[in-house]
PDB file of C-alpha atoms and ligand atoms in Angstrom:
ATOM      1  CA  MET R  25       0.000   0.000   0.000  1.00 86.00           C
ATOM      2  CA  ALA R  26       1.496   3.327  -1.051  1.00 94.00           C
ATOM      3  CA  LYS R  27       0.258   6.850  -0.672  1.00 97.00           C
ATOM      4  CA  VAL R  28      -0.149   8.487  -4.086  1.00 98.00           C
ATOM      5  CA  ARG R  29      -0.285  12.256  -4.418  1.00 97.00           C
ATOM      6  CA  ILE R  30      -2.297  13.418  -7.416  1.00 98.00           C
ATOM      7  CA  PRO R  31      -1.613  16.736  -9.222  1.00 97.00           C
ATOM      8  CA  THR R  32      -4.527  19.198  -9.214  1.00 96.00           C
ATOM      9  CA  PRO R  33      -5.503  18.865 -12.915  1.00 96.00           C
ATOM     10  CA  LEU R  34      -5.878  15.077 -12.539  1.00 97.00           C
ATOM     11  CA  GLN R  35      -7.783  15.034  -9.273  1.00 98.00           C
ATOM     12  CA  LYS R  36     -11.082  15.102 -11.152  1.00 97.00           C
ATOM     13  CA  LEU R  37     -10.290  11.587 -12.369  1.00 98.00           C
ATOM     14  CA  ALA R  38     -10.203  10.395  -8.764  1.00 98.00           C
ATOM     15  CA  GLU R  39     -13.296  11.953  -7.211  1.00 97.00           C
ATOM     16  CA  ASN R  40     -11.306  15.132  -6.477  1.00 98.00           C
ATOM     17  CA  GLN R  41      -8.964  13.424  -4.057  1.00 98.00           C
ATOM     18  CA  ALA R  42      -5.455  14.809  -3.679  1.00 98.00           C
ATOM     19  CA  GLU R  43      -4.130  11.733  -1.945  1.00 98.00           C
ATOM     20  CA  LEU R  44      -4.999   8.072  -2.405  1.00 97.00           C
ATOM     21  CA  GLU R  45      -3.977   4.754  -0.923  1.00 97.00           C
ATOM     22  CA  VAL R  46      -3.075   2.372  -3.731  1.00 97.00           C
ATOM     23  CA  SER R  47      -1.712  -1.152  -3.453  1.00 97.00           C
ATOM     24  CA  GLY R  48       1.417  -2.309  -5.265  1.00 97.00           C
ATOM     25  CA  THR R  49       5.110  -2.820  -4.594  1.00 96.00           C
ATOM     26  CA  SER R  50       6.613  -0.908  -7.517  1.00 98.00           C
ATOM     27  CA  VAL R  51       5.805   2.338  -9.314  1.00 98.00           C
ATOM     28  CA  LYS R  52       4.573   0.350 -12.301  1.00 98.00           C
ATOM     29  CA  GLU R  53       2.248  -1.793 -10.191  1.00 98.00           C
ATOM     30  CA  VAL R  54       0.862   1.137  -8.255  1.00 98.00           C
ATOM     31  CA  LEU R  55       0.140   3.082 -11.468  1.00 98.00           C
ATOM     32  CA  ALA R  56      -1.579   0.027 -12.988  1.00 98.00           C
ATOM     33  CA  ASN R  57      -3.751  -0.359  -9.891  1.00 98.00           C
ATOM     34  CA  LEU R  58      -4.514   3.353  -9.953  1.00 98.00           C
ATOM     35  CA  GLU R  59      -5.689   3.025 -13.562  1.00 98.00           C
ATOM     36  CA  ALA R  60      -7.827   0.003 -12.672  1.00 98.00           C
ATOM     37  CA  LYS R  61      -9.565   1.962  -9.945  1.00 97.00           C
ATOM     38  CA  TYR R  62      -9.772   5.329 -11.717  1.00 98.00           C
ATOM     39  CA  PRO R  63      -9.492   4.966 -15.490  1.00 98.00           C
ATOM     40  CA  GLY R  64      -7.864   7.840 -17.354  1.00 98.00           C
ATOM     41  CA  PHE R  65      -4.515   8.050 -15.585  1.00 98.00           C
ATOM     42  CA  GLN R  66      -2.729   5.702 -17.966  1.00 97.00           C
ATOM     43  CA  GLU R  67      -3.126   7.889 -21.076  1.00 97.00           C
ATOM     44  CA  ARG R  68      -2.131  11.004 -19.149  1.00 98.00           C
ATOM     45  CA  LEU R  69       0.934   9.496 -17.506  1.00 98.00           C
ATOM     46  CA  TYR R  70       2.264   7.335 -20.362  1.00 97.00           C
ATOM     47  CA  ASP R  71       3.070   8.296 -23.951  1.00 94.00           C
ATOM     48  CA  ASP R  72       1.963   6.281 -26.986  1.00 93.00           C
ATOM     49  CA  LYS R  73       5.119   4.148 -26.794  1.00 92.00           C
ATOM     50  CA  GLY R  74       4.200   3.071 -23.290  1.00 95.00           C
ATOM     51  CA  GLN R  75       6.914   5.141 -21.609  1.00 94.00           C
ATOM     52  CA  LEU R  76       6.280   7.466 -18.691  1.00 96.00           C
ATOM     53  CA  ARG R  77       5.860  10.966 -20.117  1.00 95.00           C
ATOM     54  CA  ARG R  78       9.000  13.064 -20.014  1.00 93.00           C
ATOM     55  CA  PHE R  79       7.246  16.139 -18.599  1.00 94.00           C
ATOM     56  CA  ILE R  80       6.179  14.448 -15.365  1.00 97.00           C
ATOM     57  CA  ASN R  81       8.313  13.950 -12.277  1.00 97.00           C
ATOM     58  CA  PHE R  82       7.540  10.873 -10.203  1.00 98.00           C
ATOM     59  CA  TYR R  83       8.976  11.100  -6.727  1.00 97.00           C
ATOM     60  CA  VAL R  84       9.201   8.181  -4.338  1.00 97.00           C
ATOM     61  CA  ASN R  85       9.339  10.106  -1.100  1.00 95.00           C
ATOM     62  CA  GLU R  86      11.855  12.778  -2.165  1.00 91.00           C
ATOM     63  CA  GLU R  87      13.687  10.918  -4.922  1.00 94.00           C
ATOM     64  CA  ASP R  88      12.931  11.294  -8.626  1.00 96.00           C
ATOM     65  CA  ILE R  89      12.578   7.813 -10.141  1.00 97.00           C
ATOM     66  CA  ARG R  90      14.521   8.915 -13.269  1.00 94.00           C
ATOM     67  CA  PHE R  91      17.590   8.680 -11.035  1.00 93.00           C
ATOM     68  CA  ALA R  92      16.455   5.461  -9.340  1.00 95.00           C
ATOM     69  CA  ASP R  93      15.032   2.468 -11.218  1.00 97.00           C
ATOM     70  CA  GLY R  94      12.340   4.272 -13.169  1.00 96.00           C
ATOM     71  CA  GLU R  95       9.052   2.391 -13.253  1.00 97.00           C
ATOM     72  CA  ALA R  96      10.671  -0.561 -11.508  1.00 97.00           C
ATOM     73  CA  THR R  97      11.452   1.558  -8.440  1.00 98.00           C
ATOM     74  CA  ILE R  98      10.294  -0.318  -5.352  1.00 97.00           C
ATOM     75  CA  LEU R  99       7.584   1.097  -3.125  1.00 96.00           C
ATOM     76  CA  LYS R 100       7.566  -0.046   0.472  1.00 95.00           C
ATOM     77  CA  GLU R 101       4.648   0.113   2.860  1.00 91.00           C
ATOM     78  CA  ASP R 102       3.870   3.782   3.646  1.00 91.00           C
ATOM     79  CA  ASP R 103       6.131   5.145   0.898  1.00 97.00           C
ATOM     80  CA  GLU R 104       4.732   8.140  -0.890  1.00 97.00           C
ATOM     81  CA  LEU R 105       4.569   8.401  -4.679  1.00 98.00           C
ATOM     82  CA  SER R 106       4.107  11.994  -5.835  1.00 98.00           C
ATOM     83  CA  ILE R 107       3.099  12.769  -9.399  1.00 98.00           C
ATOM     84  CA  VAL R 108       4.215  16.316 -10.201  1.00 97.00           C
ATOM     85  CA  PRO R 109       4.571  18.065 -13.561  1.00 97.00           C
ATOM     86  CA  ALA R 110       8.221  18.823 -14.327  1.00 98.00           C
ATOM     87  CA  ILE R 111       9.254  22.439 -14.679  1.00 98.00           C
ATOM     88  CA  ALA R 112      10.737  22.607 -18.117  1.00 98.00           C
ATOM     89  CA  GLY R 113      10.451  24.305 -21.455  1.00 98.00           C
ATOM     90  CA  GLY R 114      12.194  25.514 -24.561  1.00 97.00           C
TER      91      GLY R 114
ATOM     92  CA  MET E  16      -2.645  39.218  -8.730  1.00 60.00           C
ATOM     93  CA  LYS E  17      -0.013  41.701  -9.811  1.00 77.00           C
ATOM     94  CA  LEU E  18       3.447  40.665  -8.681  1.00 88.00           C
ATOM     95  CA  GLN E  19       5.948  43.060  -7.221  1.00 88.00           C
ATOM     96  CA  ILE E  20       9.466  42.336  -8.386  1.00 90.00           C
ATOM     97  CA  SER E  21      12.298  44.468  -7.100  1.00 88.00           C
ATOM     98  CA  SER E  22      15.157  45.445  -9.404  1.00 87.00           C
ATOM     99  CA  TYR E  23      17.419  43.384  -7.111  1.00 90.00           C
ATOM    100  CA  VAL E  24      15.416  40.231  -7.857  1.00 94.00           C
ATOM    101  CA  LEU E  25      15.418  40.973 -11.578  1.00 93.00           C
ATOM    102  CA  ASP E  26      19.161  41.668 -11.514  1.00 93.00           C
ATOM    103  CA  MET E  27      19.818  38.326  -9.792  1.00 95.00           C
ATOM    104  CA  MET E  28      17.948  36.454 -12.517  1.00 96.00           C
ATOM    105  CA  ILE E  29      19.732  38.455 -15.223  1.00 95.00           C
ATOM    106  CA  TYR E  30      23.085  37.730 -13.601  1.00 96.00           C
ATOM    107  CA  HIS E  31      22.438  33.973 -13.791  1.00 97.00           C
ATOM    108  CA  ALA E  32      21.039  34.195 -17.325  1.00 97.00           C
ATOM    109  CA  GLU E  33      24.206  35.932 -18.516  1.00 97.00           C
ATOM    110  CA  LYS E  34      26.510  33.595 -16.589  1.00 98.00           C
ATOM    111  CA  ASP E  35      24.863  30.471 -18.052  1.00 98.00           C
ATOM    112  CA  TYR E  36      24.890  31.799 -21.633  1.00 98.00           C
ATOM    113  CA  PRO E  37      24.947  30.188 -24.224  1.00 98.00           C
ATOM    114  CA  GLU E  38      22.881  27.678 -22.257  1.00 98.00           C
ATOM    115  CA  GLU E  39      19.464  28.320 -20.775  1.00 98.00           C
ATOM    116  CA  THR E  40      19.374  29.288 -17.135  1.00 98.00           C
ATOM    117  CA  CYS E  41      16.414  28.400 -14.916  1.00 98.00           C
ATOM    118  CA  GLY E  42      15.172  28.913 -11.403  1.00 98.00           C
ATOM    119  CA  VAL E  43      12.352  30.016  -9.157  1.00 98.00           C
ATOM    120  CA  VAL E  44      11.469  33.069  -7.095  1.00 98.00           C
ATOM    121  CA  ILE E  45       9.604  32.519  -3.855  1.00 98.00           C
ATOM    122  CA  GLY E  46       7.476  34.855  -1.785  1.00 97.00           C
ATOM    123  CA  PRO E  47       5.127  34.779   1.211  1.00 97.00           C
ATOM    124  CA  LYS E  48       1.906  32.801   0.651  1.00 96.00           C
ATOM    125  CA  GLY E  49      -1.098  34.924  -0.236  1.00 93.00           C
ATOM    126  CA  LYS E  50       1.049  38.014  -0.896  1.00 94.00           C
ATOM    127  CA  SER E  51       2.047  39.427  -4.262  1.00 92.00           C
ATOM    128  CA  LYS E  52       5.729  39.820  -3.431  1.00 93.00           C
ATOM    129  CA  ALA E  53       8.420  37.701  -5.069  1.00 95.00           C
ATOM    130  CA  ILE E  54      11.580  38.125  -3.013  1.00 94.00           C
ATOM    131  CA  GLY E  55      13.865  35.071  -2.960  1.00 96.00           C
ATOM    132  CA  VAL E  56      15.719  33.931  -6.088  1.00 97.00           C
ATOM    133  CA  PHE E  57      16.764  30.274  -6.243  1.00 98.00           C
ATOM    134  CA  PRO E  58      18.662  29.196  -9.345  1.00 98.00           C
ATOM    135  CA  ILE E  59      17.931  25.531 -10.124  1.00 98.00           C
ATOM    136  CA  LYS E  60      20.301  23.343 -12.098  1.00 98.00           C
ATOM    137  CA  ASN E  61      19.281  22.886 -15.729  1.00 98.00           C
ATOM    138  CA  ILE E  62      19.734  19.132 -16.297  1.00 98.00           C
ATOM    139  CA  GLN E  63      18.645  19.208 -19.957  1.00 98.00           C
ATOM    140  CA  ASN E  64      22.150  18.266 -21.192  1.00 98.00           C
ATOM    141  CA  ASP E  65      22.261  15.208 -18.911  1.00 97.00           C
ATOM    142  CA  LEU E  66      18.816  14.075 -20.031  1.00 96.00           C
ATOM    143  CA  HIS E  67      19.710  14.687 -23.678  1.00 97.00           C
ATOM    144  CA  GLN E  68      22.895  12.629 -23.373  1.00 97.00           C
ATOM    145  CA  LYS E  69      21.155   9.779 -21.594  1.00 93.00           C
ATOM    146  CA  ASP E  70      18.111   9.653 -23.844  1.00 92.00           C
ATOM    147  CA  PRO E  71      18.404  11.807 -26.981  1.00 96.00           C
ATOM    148  CA  LYS E  72      15.205  10.356 -28.418  1.00 92.00           C
ATOM    149  CA  GLN E  73      12.935  11.479 -25.600  1.00 90.00           C
ATOM    150  CA  TYR E  74      14.929  14.627 -24.825  1.00 94.00           C
ATOM    151  CA  SER E  75      15.874  15.763 -28.301  1.00 95.00           C
ATOM    152  CA  ARG E  76      17.111  19.255 -27.368  1.00 97.00           C
ATOM    153  CA  ASP E  77      20.179  20.227 -25.397  1.00 98.00           C
ATOM    154  CA  ALA E  78      20.525  23.080 -22.891  1.00 98.00           C
ATOM    155  CA  LYS E  79      21.048  25.698 -25.606  1.00 98.00           C
ATOM    156  CA  THR E  80      17.397  25.487 -26.571  1.00 98.00           C
ATOM    157  CA  ALA E  81      15.723  23.878 -23.562  1.00 98.00           C
ATOM    158  CA  TYR E  82      15.697  23.677 -19.800  1.00 98.00           C
ATOM    159  CA  PHE E  83      14.636  21.010 -17.369  1.00 98.00           C
ATOM    160  CA  MET E  84      14.832  21.872 -13.690  1.00 98.00           C
ATOM    161  CA  ASP E  85      16.631  19.350 -11.492  1.00 98.00           C
ATOM    162  CA  PRO E  86      13.613  17.656  -9.875  1.00 97.00           C
ATOM    163  CA  THR E  87      15.367  16.992  -6.568  1.00 96.00           C
ATOM    164  CA  GLN E  88      16.565  20.573  -6.098  1.00 97.00           C
ATOM    165  CA  LEU E  89      13.179  21.896  -7.081  1.00 97.00           C
ATOM    166  CA  ARG E  90      11.484  19.655  -4.547  1.00 96.00           C
ATOM    167  CA  ILE E  91      13.772  20.743  -1.729  1.00 95.00           C
ATOM    168  CA  VAL E  92      13.252  24.446  -2.451  1.00 97.00           C
ATOM    169  CA  GLU E  93       9.494  23.930  -2.553  1.00 95.00           C
ATOM    170  CA  LYS E  94       9.394  21.971   0.711  1.00 95.00           C
ATOM    171  CA  GLU E  95      11.703  24.328   2.584  1.00 97.00           C
ATOM    172  CA  ALA E  96       9.730  27.328   1.329  1.00 97.00           C
ATOM    173  CA  ALA E  97       6.452  25.760   2.504  1.00 97.00           C
ATOM    174  CA  LYS E  98       7.892  25.324   6.017  1.00 97.00           C
ATOM    175  CA  LYS E  99       8.293  29.112   6.218  1.00 96.00           C
ATOM    176  CA  ASN E 100       4.868  29.715   4.674  1.00 98.00           C
ATOM    177  CA  PHE E 101       6.467  30.726   1.378  1.00 98.00           C
ATOM    178  CA  GLU E 102       5.589  29.453  -2.071  1.00 97.00           C
ATOM    179  CA  ILE E 103       6.929  29.635  -5.612  1.00 97.00           C
ATOM    180  CA  LYS E 104       5.680  32.773  -7.352  1.00 97.00           C
ATOM    181  CA  ILE E 105       7.802  32.893 -10.487  1.00 97.00           C
ATOM    182  CA  ILE E 106       9.419  30.288 -12.716  1.00 98.00           C
ATOM    183  CA  TYR E 107      12.174  31.901 -14.762  1.00 98.00           C
ATOM    184  CA  HIS E 108      14.360  30.789 -17.653  1.00 98.00           C
ATOM    185  CA  SER E 109      16.422  32.385 -20.382  1.00 98.00           C
ATOM    186  CA  HIS E 110      16.406  32.277 -24.169  1.00 98.00           C
ATOM    187  CA  PRO E 111      19.981  32.474 -25.460  1.00 98.00           C
ATOM    188  CA  ASP E 112      19.835  34.135 -28.876  1.00 96.00           C
ATOM    189  CA  HIS E 113      16.176  33.434 -29.519  1.00 91.00           C
ATOM    190  CA  GLY E 114      14.242  36.395 -28.169  1.00 93.00           C
ATOM    191  CA  VAL E 115      11.716  37.031 -25.415  1.00 96.00           C
ATOM    192  CA  TYR E 116       8.501  35.106 -25.923  1.00 97.00           C
ATOM    193  CA  PHE E 117       6.613  32.203 -24.372  1.00 98.00           C
ATOM    194  CA  SER E 118       7.328  29.430 -26.847  1.00 98.00           C
ATOM    195  CA  GLU E 119       5.047  26.585 -27.860  1.00 97.00           C
ATOM    196  CA  GLU E 120       7.271  24.234 -25.848  1.00 96.00           C
ATOM    197  CA  ASP E 121       7.030  26.592 -22.838  1.00 98.00           C
ATOM    198  CA  LYS E 122       3.234  26.602 -23.102  1.00 97.00           C
ATOM    199  CA  ALA E 123       3.010  22.840 -23.581  1.00 95.00           C
ATOM    200  CA  MET E 124       5.163  22.187 -20.504  1.00 96.00           C
ATOM    201  CA  ALA E 125       3.273  24.741 -18.394  1.00 96.00           C
ATOM    202  CA  CYS E 126      -0.012  23.055 -19.357  1.00 96.00           C
ATOM    203  CA  PRO E 127       0.851  19.361 -19.081  1.00 94.00           C
ATOM    204  CA  TRP E 128      -2.732  18.183 -19.506  1.00 95.00           C
ATOM    205  CA  GLY E 129      -4.141  21.075 -21.488  1.00 93.00           C
ATOM    206  CA  GLU E 130      -4.424  23.461 -18.543  1.00 92.00           C
ATOM    207  CA  PRO E 131      -1.893  25.027 -16.177  1.00 95.00           C
ATOM    208  CA  ASN E 132      -0.970  22.873 -13.211  1.00 92.00           C
ATOM    209  CA  ASP E 133      -0.937  26.068 -11.153  1.00 92.00           C
ATOM    210  CA  PRO E 134      -2.727  28.983 -12.858  1.00 93.00           C
ATOM    211  CA  ASN E 135      -1.358  31.455 -10.298  1.00 92.00           C
ATOM    212  CA  LEU E 136       2.276  30.962 -11.282  1.00 95.00           C
ATOM    213  CA  ALA E 137       3.999  33.680 -13.287  1.00 96.00           C
ATOM    214  CA  TRP E 138       6.566  32.694 -15.912  1.00 97.00           C
ATOM    215  CA  LEU E 139       9.494  34.977 -16.619  1.00 97.00           C
ATOM    216  CA  VAL E 140      11.605  34.792 -19.769  1.00 98.00           C
ATOM    217  CA  ILE E 141      14.916  36.637 -20.118  1.00 97.00           C
ATOM    218  CA  GLY E 142      16.351  37.191 -23.568  1.00 96.00           C
ATOM    219  CA  VAL E 143      20.144  36.996 -23.838  1.00 96.00           C
ATOM    220  CA  ALA E 144      22.248  37.864 -26.871  1.00 95.00           C
ATOM    221  CA  GLN E 145      26.043  37.633 -26.887  1.00 94.00           C
ATOM    222  CA  ALA E 146      26.071  37.010 -23.129  1.00 95.00           C
ATOM    223  CA  LYS E 147      24.090  40.213 -22.401  1.00 94.00           C
ATOM    224  CA  ALA E 148      20.469  40.240 -21.282  1.00 94.00           C
ATOM    225  CA  ASN E 149      18.420  42.341 -23.684  1.00 92.00           C
ATOM    226  CA  GLY E 150      14.864  41.992 -22.423  1.00 93.00           C
ATOM    227  CA  ALA E 151      12.513  40.242 -20.024  1.00 95.00           C
ATOM    228  CA  SER E 152       8.800  39.582 -19.843  1.00 95.00           C
ATOM    229  CA  LEU E 153       6.396  37.995 -17.398  1.00 95.00           C
ATOM    230  CA  PHE E 154       3.731  35.670 -18.717  1.00 97.00           C
ATOM    231  CA  TYR E 155       0.490  35.157 -16.785  1.00 96.00           C
ATOM    232  CA  TRP E 156      -2.246  32.635 -17.447  1.00 96.00           C
ATOM    233  CA  ASP E 157      -5.512  34.290 -18.481  1.00 95.00           C
ATOM    234  CA  GLU E 158      -8.429  32.059 -17.590  1.00 94.00           C
ATOM    235  CA  GLU E 159     -10.848  33.793 -19.986  1.00 96.00           C
ATOM    236  CA  LYS E 160      -8.565  33.827 -23.001  1.00 95.00           C
ATOM    237  CA  LYS E 161      -7.127  30.391 -22.079  1.00 95.00           C
ATOM    238  CA  ASP E 162      -3.694  31.678 -22.999  1.00 96.00           C
ATOM    239  CA  PHE E 163      -0.643  33.367 -21.484  1.00 97.00           C
ATOM    240  CA  LEU E 164      -0.535  37.169 -21.576  1.00 96.00           C
ATOM    241  CA  GLU E 165       2.737  39.067 -21.698  1.00 95.00           C
ATOM    242  CA  LYS E 166       3.847  41.891 -19.444  1.00 92.00           C
ATOM    243  CA  ASN E 167       7.078  43.469 -20.624  1.00 90.00           C
ATOM    244  CA  LEU E 168       9.601  44.404 -17.909  1.00 87.00           C
ATOM    245  CA  LYS E 169      11.677  46.705 -20.082  1.00 71.00           C
ATOM    246  CA  GLN E 170      11.043  49.649 -17.786  1.00 60.00           C
ATOM    247  CA  ASN E 171      12.789  47.762 -14.962  1.00 57.00           C
ATOM    248  CA  PHE E 172      15.928  47.214 -17.005  1.00 59.00           C
ATOM    249  CA  ARG E 173      18.888  49.356 -16.123  1.00 54.00           C
ATOM    250  CA  SER E 174      19.406  51.865 -18.917  1.00 43.00           C
ATOM    251  CA  GLU E 175      22.691  50.335 -20.031  1.00 45.00           C
ATOM    252  CA  ARG E 176      20.997  46.982 -20.625  1.00 44.00           C
ATOM    253  CA  ILE E 177      18.449  48.258 -23.141  1.00 39.00           C
TER     254      ILE E 177
HETATM  255 ZN1  LIG C  27      11.328  29.281 -23.243  1.00 54.99          ZN
END
């Protein structure tokens, strides 16, 4: 069970909740379970090649998963997965 | 909400924009929650070159034409600011040799799912040519027009910069 923090524009997909408890032991599993419960996240978080979108930061606690094991990053009981748009541009 | 930006804050951002030329600089300015003052400048590392090297397909541009704020640094600044009841007011970055405007890429990244993640944020772009800043504008989200509106900061530029 991980705590998932949802960014404001996506909260409407999850009955306006900012924080959810979702089961799973890796980022990939948690996101799949999130999609199963609240459809619509998958297409907003993954691109058409099935990769996590480059403009989103996924933090497990305080660490960005780009610099850990990406989708395979392990989530322990009570870990927090935060989905936050990256700050970037051209 | 109209933001107050002191010339000191603007000069700090300009200093970093010129120092990082010909690459894009980036950072945030924080201010007290609920107030329209932006007072603390925090440069954030632009990791676009690292991302581009690691994965040139997904991150096709390098730091000369793009910025990507170091997520870890950004997170720390945000969390520490929140502890003091501060929040991010301005996101700034520079355009080395490509003018002051809010580009399509800037808009797309500011509106990750078709709308701004935080409509109250102001975006500041500094133009730099030959290592000298030559203009700056703030861009605010306009809920009615569903677009970003520009406010030029030319009047705040020291005369020798214009
Ligand atoms: Zn830009």
